[in-house]
Coordinates of C-alpha atoms and ligand atoms in Angstrom, one line a residue:
X1 CA 245.1 -49.9 140.7
X2 CA 242.2 -50.1 138.2
X3 CA 240.0 -52.3 140.2
X4 CA 236.9 -50.5 138.9
X5 CA 237.7 -51.5 135.2
X6 CA 238.3 -55.1 136.4
X7 CA 235.0 -55.2 138.3
X8 CA 233.1 -53.9 135.2
X9 CA 234.8 -56.6 133.0
X10 CA 234.0 -59.4 135.4
X11 CA 230.5 -58.3 136.0
X12 CA 229.8 -58.6 132.3
X13 CA 231.0 -62.2 132.4
X14 CA 229.2 -65.4 133.2
X15 CA 231.7 -68.2 132.3
X16 CA 235.2 -67.0 132.8
X17 CA 238.2 -69.4 132.5
X18 CA 241.0 -68.8 135.0
X19 CA 244.6 -69.9 134.6
X20 CA 248.1 -69.3 136.0
X21 CA 251.8 -70.0 135.3
X22 CA 253.2 -73.5 134.5
X23 CA 254.2 -75.7 137.4
X24 CA 251.8 -73.7 139.6
X25 CA 253.0 -73.0 143.2
X26 CA 251.1 -72.2 146.4
X27 CA 250.5 -68.6 145.3
X28 CA 249.3 -69.5 141.8
X29 CA 246.8 -72.0 143.0
X30 CA 245.8 -69.9 146.1
X31 CA 245.0 -66.9 143.8
X32 CA 243.1 -69.0 141.3
X33 CA 241.0 -70.8 143.9
X34 CA 240.5 -67.7 146.0
X35 CA 239.3 -65.9 142.9
X36 CA 237.1 -68.7 141.6
X37 CA 235.3 -69.0 145.0
X38 CA 234.8 -65.2 145.1
X39 CA 233.4 -65.2 141.5
X40 CA 231.0 -68.0 142.4
X41 CA 229.7 -66.1 145.4
X42 CA 228.5 -63.3 143.0
X43 CA 226.9 -65.8 140.6
X44 CA 229.5 -66.5 138.0
X45 CA 230.5 -70.0 136.8
X46 CA 234.3 -70.0 136.6
X47 CA 236.5 -72.9 135.4
X48 CA 240.2 -73.2 136.3
X49 CA 242.4 -74.7 133.5
X50 CA 246.1 -75.2 134.1
X51 CA 248.9 -76.5 132.0
X52 CA 250.3 -78.6 134.9
X53 CA 248.9 -80.5 137.9
X54 CA 249.0 -79.4 141.5
X55 CA 252.1 -79.9 143.7
X56 CA 252.1 -81.3 147.3
X57 CA 252.2 -77.8 148.8
X58 CA 248.8 -76.9 147.3
X59 CA 246.9 -80.1 146.4
X60 CA 244.8 -79.7 149.5
X61 CA 243.1 -76.7 147.8
X62 CA 241.7 -78.9 145.1
X63 CA 238.0 -79.7 145.3
X64 CA 235.7 -81.7 142.9
X65 CA 238.5 -82.0 140.3
X66 CA 239.2 -78.3 140.4
X67 CA 241.7 -77.1 139.0
X68 CA 241.5 -79.1 135.8
X69 CA 244.7 -80.0 133.8
X70 CA 244.3 -78.5 130.3
X71 CA 244.0 -80.9 127.3
X72 CA 243.9 -78.9 124.0
X73 CA 241.3 -81.3 122.4
X74 CA 239.1 -82.0 125.4
X75 CA 238.9 -78.3 126.5
X76 CA 238.7 -76.5 123.1
X77 CA 235.0 -76.1 123.6
X78 CA 235.4 -74.7 127.2
X79 CA 237.7 -72.0 125.8
X80 CA 235.4 -71.2 123.0
X81 CA 232.4 -70.9 125.3
X82 CA 234.3 -68.7 127.8
X83 CA 233.4 -65.0 127.8
X84 CA 236.5 -63.9 129.8
X85 CA 240.0 -65.2 130.3
X86 CA 241.7 -64.4 133.7
X87 CA 245.4 -65.1 134.3
X88 CA 246.8 -64.7 137.9
X89 CA 250.4 -64.8 139.1
X90 CA 251.9 -64.5 135.6
X91 CA 252.6 -61.5 133.4
X92 CA 252.8 -63.0 129.9
X93 CA 250.4 -65.5 128.3
X94 CA 253.2 -67.9 127.4
X95 CA 254.1 -68.2 131.1
X96 CA 250.8 -70.1 131.4
X97 CA 252.1 -72.7 128.9
X98 CA 249.8 -74.4 126.4
X99 CA 246.5 -73.0 127.9
X100 CA 247.9 -69.5 128.0
X101 CA 248.9 -69.7 124.3
X102 CA 245.5 -71.0 123.4
X103 CA 243.8 -68.2 125.3
X104 CA 246.0 -65.5 123.7
X105 CA 245.2 -66.9 120.2
X106 CA 241.4 -66.5 120.8
X107 CA 241.6 -62.7 121.4
X108 CA 238.7 -62.6 124.0
X109 CA 238.3 -60.0 126.8
X110 CA 240.9 -60.8 129.4
X111 CA 242.0 -59.8 132.9
X112 CA 245.5 -60.2 134.4
X113 CA 246.1 -60.0 138.2
X114 CA 249.8 -60.3 138.9
X115 CA 252.8 -59.1 141.0
X116 CA 255.8 -59.9 138.7
X117 CA 258.2 -57.6 137.0
X118 CA 257.6 -56.1 134.4
X119 CA 254.0 -55.2 135.4
X120 CA 251.6 -57.1 133.3
X121 CA 250.4 -55.4 130.1
X122 CA 249.0 -58.4 128.2
X123 CA 245.3 -58.4 129.0
X124 CA 242.3 -56.1 128.3
X125 CA 242.5 -55.0 131.9
X126 CA 245.7 -55.5 133.9
X127 CA 245.8 -55.3 137.7
X128 CA 249.5 -55.4 138.3
X129 CA 251.6 -54.4 141.3
X130 CA 255.2 -55.5 141.9
X131 CA 254.7 -54.1 145.4
X132 CA 252.2 -56.9 146.3
X133 CA 253.5 -59.9 148.2
X134 CA 251.6 -62.3 146.1
X135 CA 248.9 -62.6 143.5
X136 CA 246.7 -63.9 146.3
X137 CA 247.1 -60.6 148.1
X138 CA 245.8 -58.8 145.0
X139 CA 242.9 -61.3 144.6
X140 CA 241.9 -60.6 148.2
X141 CA 241.6 -56.9 147.4
X142 CA 239.8 -57.6 144.1
X143 CA 237.3 -59.8 145.8
X144 CA 236.6 -56.9 148.3
X145 CA 236.0 -54.6 145.3
X146 CA 233.7 -57.2 143.8
X147 CA 231.6 -57.5 147.0
X148 CA 232.4 -61.2 147.0
X149 CA 231.8 -63.4 150.0
X150 CA 234.6 -65.4 151.5
X151 CA 234.3 -69.1 152.0
X152 CA 236.3 -71.5 154.1
X153 CA 238.1 -72.6 151.0
X154 CA 238.8 -69.1 149.7
X155 CA 240.3 -68.1 153.1
X156 CA 242.6 -71.2 153.0
X157 CA 243.5 -70.4 149.4
X158 CA 244.4 -66.7 150.0
X159 CA 246.3 -67.6 153.2
X160 CA 248.2 -70.3 151.3
X161 CA 249.3 -67.7 148.7
X162 CA 250.5 -65.3 151.3
X163 CA 252.3 -68.0 153.2
X164 CA 254.0 -69.5 150.2
X165 CA 255.2 -66.3 148.5
X166 CA 256.5 -64.8 151.8
X167 CA 258.2 -68.0 152.8
X168 CA 256.0 -68.2 155.9
X169 CA 256.2 -64.5 156.6
X170 CA 260.0 -64.3 156.4
X171 CA 260.9 -62.6 153.1
X172 CA 261.3 -58.9 152.2
X173 CA 257.7 -58.9 150.7
X174 CA 256.2 -59.5 154.2
X175 CA 254.5 -56.2 154.4
X176 CA 252.1 -54.8 157.0
X177 CA 249.3 -55.5 154.5
X178 CA 250.3 -59.2 154.4
X179 CA 249.9 -59.4 158.2
X180 CA 246.6 -57.4 158.1
X181 CA 245.1 -59.8 155.6
X182 CA 246.4 -62.8 157.5
X183 CA 244.9 -61.4 160.7
X184 CA 241.5 -60.9 159.0
X185 CA 241.6 -64.5 157.8
X186 CA 242.7 -65.8 161.2
X187 CA 239.8 -63.9 162.8
X188 CA 237.5 -65.6 160.3
X189 CA 238.7 -69.1 161.3
X190 CA 242.0 -69.9 159.7
X191 CA 244.4 -71.7 162.1
X192 CA 248.0 -70.7 161.4
X193 CA 249.7 -73.8 162.6
X194 CA 247.4 -76.0 160.5
X195 CA 248.1 -74.0 157.4
X196 CA 251.8 -74.1 158.0
X197 CA 251.6 -77.9 158.2
X198 CA 249.5 -78.1 155.0
X199 CA 251.8 -75.9 153.0
X200 CA 255.3 -76.7 154.3
X201 CA 255.1 -80.0 156.1
X202 CA 253.9 -82.2 153.3
X203 CA 257.2 -83.6 152.2
X204 CA 257.7 -87.3 151.5
X205 CA 260.7 -89.5 152.5
X206 CA 261.8 -89.4 148.9
X207 CA 261.8 -85.6 148.9
X208 CA 264.2 -85.5 151.9
X209 CA 266.4 -88.1 150.2
X210 CA 266.6 -85.9 147.1
X211 CA 267.4 -82.9 149.2
X212 CA 270.3 -84.8 150.8
X213 CA 271.7 -85.7 147.4
X214 CA 271.2 -82.1 146.2
X215 CA 273.1 -80.8 149.2
X216 CA 276.0 -83.1 148.4
X217 CA 276.5 -81.1 145.2
X218 CA 276.6 -77.8 147.1
X219 CA 279.3 -75.4 145.8
X220 CA 280.5 -71.9 146.8
X221 CA 281.9 -69.2 144.6
X222 CA 283.0 -65.6 145.0
X223 CA 284.2 -66.0 148.6
X224 CA 281.0 -67.7 149.7
X225 CA 278.7 -64.9 148.4
X226 CA 277.4 -67.3 145.7
X227 CA 276.1 -70.7 146.6
X228 CA 274.8 -73.2 144.1
X229 CA 273.7 -76.8 143.8
X230 CA 272.3 -79.3 141.4
X231 CA 269.3 -81.6 141.2
X232 CA 270.0 -84.1 138.4
X233 CA 268.0 -86.8 136.6
X234 CA 270.2 -89.3 138.4
X235 CA 269.3 -87.9 141.8
X236 CA 265.6 -88.0 140.9
X237 CA 265.9 -91.6 139.8
X238 CA 267.9 -92.7 142.8
X239 CA 265.7 -91.0 145.4
X240 CA 262.4 -91.8 143.7
X241 CA 261.3 -88.1 144.2
X242 CA 259.1 -86.3 141.7
X243 CA 259.9 -83.0 140.0
X244 CA 257.8 -80.8 142.2
X245 CA 259.7 -82.1 145.3
X246 CA 262.4 -79.4 144.7
X247 CA 260.0 -76.7 145.8
X248 CA 261.6 -74.9 148.7
X249 CA 265.1 -76.3 148.3
X250 CA 266.7 -73.0 147.3
X251 CA 265.0 -71.3 150.2
X252 CA 266.5 -73.8 152.7
X253 CA 270.0 -73.2 151.3
X254 CA 269.6 -69.4 151.6
X255 CA 270.2 -69.8 155.3
X256 CA 273.9 -70.1 154.7
X257 CA 275.8 -67.3 156.4
X258 CA 277.5 -64.8 154.1
X259 CA 275.6 -66.0 151.0
X260 CA 274.1 -63.3 148.8
X261 CA 272.8 -65.4 146.0
X262 CA 271.6 -69.0 145.9
X263 CA 271.1 -70.9 142.6
X264 CA 269.5 -74.3 142.1
X265 CA 269.9 -75.9 138.7
X266 CA 267.7 -78.9 138.0
X267 CA 266.9 -81.3 135.2
X268 CA 263.2 -81.4 134.2
X269 CA 261.1 -84.2 132.5
X270 CA 260.9 -81.9 129.4
X271 CA 264.7 -82.1 129.0
X272 CA 265.3 -78.4 129.6
X273 CA 267.3 -77.1 132.6
X274 CA 265.4 -74.9 135.1
X275 CA 267.4 -72.5 137.3
X276 CA 265.9 -71.0 140.5
X277 CA 267.7 -67.8 141.4
X278 CA 267.4 -66.2 144.9
X279 CA 268.9 -63.0 146.2
X280 CA 269.4 -62.2 149.9
X281 CA 270.0 -58.5 149.6
X282 CA 268.2 -55.6 148.0
X283 CA 271.2 -54.6 145.9
X284 CA 271.3 -57.8 143.9
X285 CA 268.5 -58.1 141.4
X286 CA 268.1 -61.7 140.2
X287 CA 265.2 -60.6 138.0
X288 CA 267.6 -58.6 135.9
X289 CA 270.0 -61.5 135.9
X290 CA 267.2 -64.0 134.8
X291 CA 266.1 -61.6 132.1
X292 CA 269.5 -62.0 130.4
X293 CA 268.6 -65.6 129.7
X294 CA 264.9 -65.0 128.8
X295 CA 263.7 -65.7 132.4
X296 CA 262.0 -63.5 135.0
X297 CA 260.2 -63.2 138.3
X298 CA 261.0 -60.8 141.1
X299 CA 264.1 -58.9 142.4
X300 CA 264.7 -61.5 145.1
X301 CA 263.4 -64.7 143.5
X302 CA 263.5 -65.5 139.8
X303 CA 263.6 -68.4 137.4
X304 CA 265.2 -69.3 134.1
X305 CA 264.8 -72.0 131.5
X306 CA 268.1 -73.1 129.9
X307 CA 269.3 -75.7 127.4
X308 CA 271.2 -78.8 128.5
X309 CA 273.7 -80.0 129.4
X310 CA 273.3 -78.9 133.0
X311 CA 277.0 -78.1 133.5
X312 CA 276.9 -75.7 130.6
X313 CA 273.8 -74.0 132.0
X314 CA 275.6 -73.6 135.3
X315 CA 278.6 -72.1 133.7
X316 CA 276.5 -69.6 131.6
X317 CA 274.6 -68.3 134.7
X318 CA 277.7 -68.3 137.0
X319 CA 279.7 -66.2 134.5
X320 CA 277.1 -63.4 134.6
X321 CA 276.5 -63.7 138.3
X322 CA 280.2 -63.3 139.1
X323 CA 280.1 -60.0 137.3
X324 CA 277.4 -58.8 139.7
X325 CA 279.5 -59.6 142.7
X326 CA 282.8 -58.3 141.3
Ligands
5GP401 P1 261.0 -70.7 141.1 O1 262.5 -70.5 141.1 O2 260.5 -70.9 142.5 O3 260.5 -71.6 140.1 O4 260.4 -69.3 140.6 C1 260.7 -68.0 141.3 C2 260.0 -66.9 140.6 O5 260.4 -66.8 139.2 C3 258.5 -67.1 140.5 O6 257.9 -65.9 140.7 C4 258.3 -67.6 139.1 O7 257.0 -67.3 138.6 C5 259.4 -67.0 138.3 N1 259.9 -67.9 137.2 C6 260.3 -69.1 137.4 N2 260.7 -69.7 136.2 C7 260.5 -68.7 135.3 C8 260.8 -68.6 133.8 O8 261.2 -69.6 133.2 N3 260.4 -67.4 133.2 C9 259.9 -66.4 133.9 N4 259.6 -65.2 133.3 N5 259.7 -66.4 135.3 C10 260.0 -67.5 135.9
MN402 MN1 253.3 -65.3 143.2

């Protein structure tokens, strides 16, 4: 990993702007906040600008209006004044939505710290590893190389990223390194139970109602190896839940015995259909499947954006998925 080049780049900077992927999750925000705190500890003045607001599993990491939701007019000057753009937990600028596209158009020095496939190659310096559990794990190492000091908030942020992307230390990316970092953070004061509650026990009544409706749409295919379900506009309206409430639904459905792939298809406020694809075995690569439809992510967890109607989107993805199981 070229940490030295990344350290040199960051040490030349005073006012970096940090961003991450659209609809940021616990790892995206964890990595951003962990990095921002680390950079502050060595005298930089970072700003975090995201295309979308926080979700319930990570809003406790916000402090003094950080992260800020990007507004092209209001923040044009912030981007102009920046001397470095840093993207975490995303491997293409357009994954960061409107702010990523604005950054790419300005051609400033940039750094990408990411763990998606294909390994990031979009920035001046790329610190990319598909072996890393999370972007937050990479930010932890980078902050060590920078000689940054950890704060209470940065410990919570990094721990949140580890917790979120490993599904509370359950998934195949739960490496010994993950446990070592978690142990360090716990030694320094993190309380595991409290963090679990903050990240995973934040759901509203409306969210659980939505999950019930989503489960009523559950279908199996390919002798039960393929399980899928829907979250439609009607379900959102009837339950009163918000779009980010679907976080974690696909992972709960993964617990079905004999399932090898789990898909969640959902309507979004933008009108497009989002599919979350999960694989339960190493021989099924949902990143390759997602790529067929212009999506991406990881071997075991990927996402795709498709055109409505939702039933057409389902049919398109299922047709390809059945080939993988045939
Ligand atoms: P989720 O299904 O939880 O939204 O996302 C699972 C993984 O796939 C995450 O790592 C996420 O960054 C990635 N992902 C989700 N949607 C998309 C997409 O539309 N395009 C790409 N390239 N990756 C996505
Ligand atoms: Mn991640």
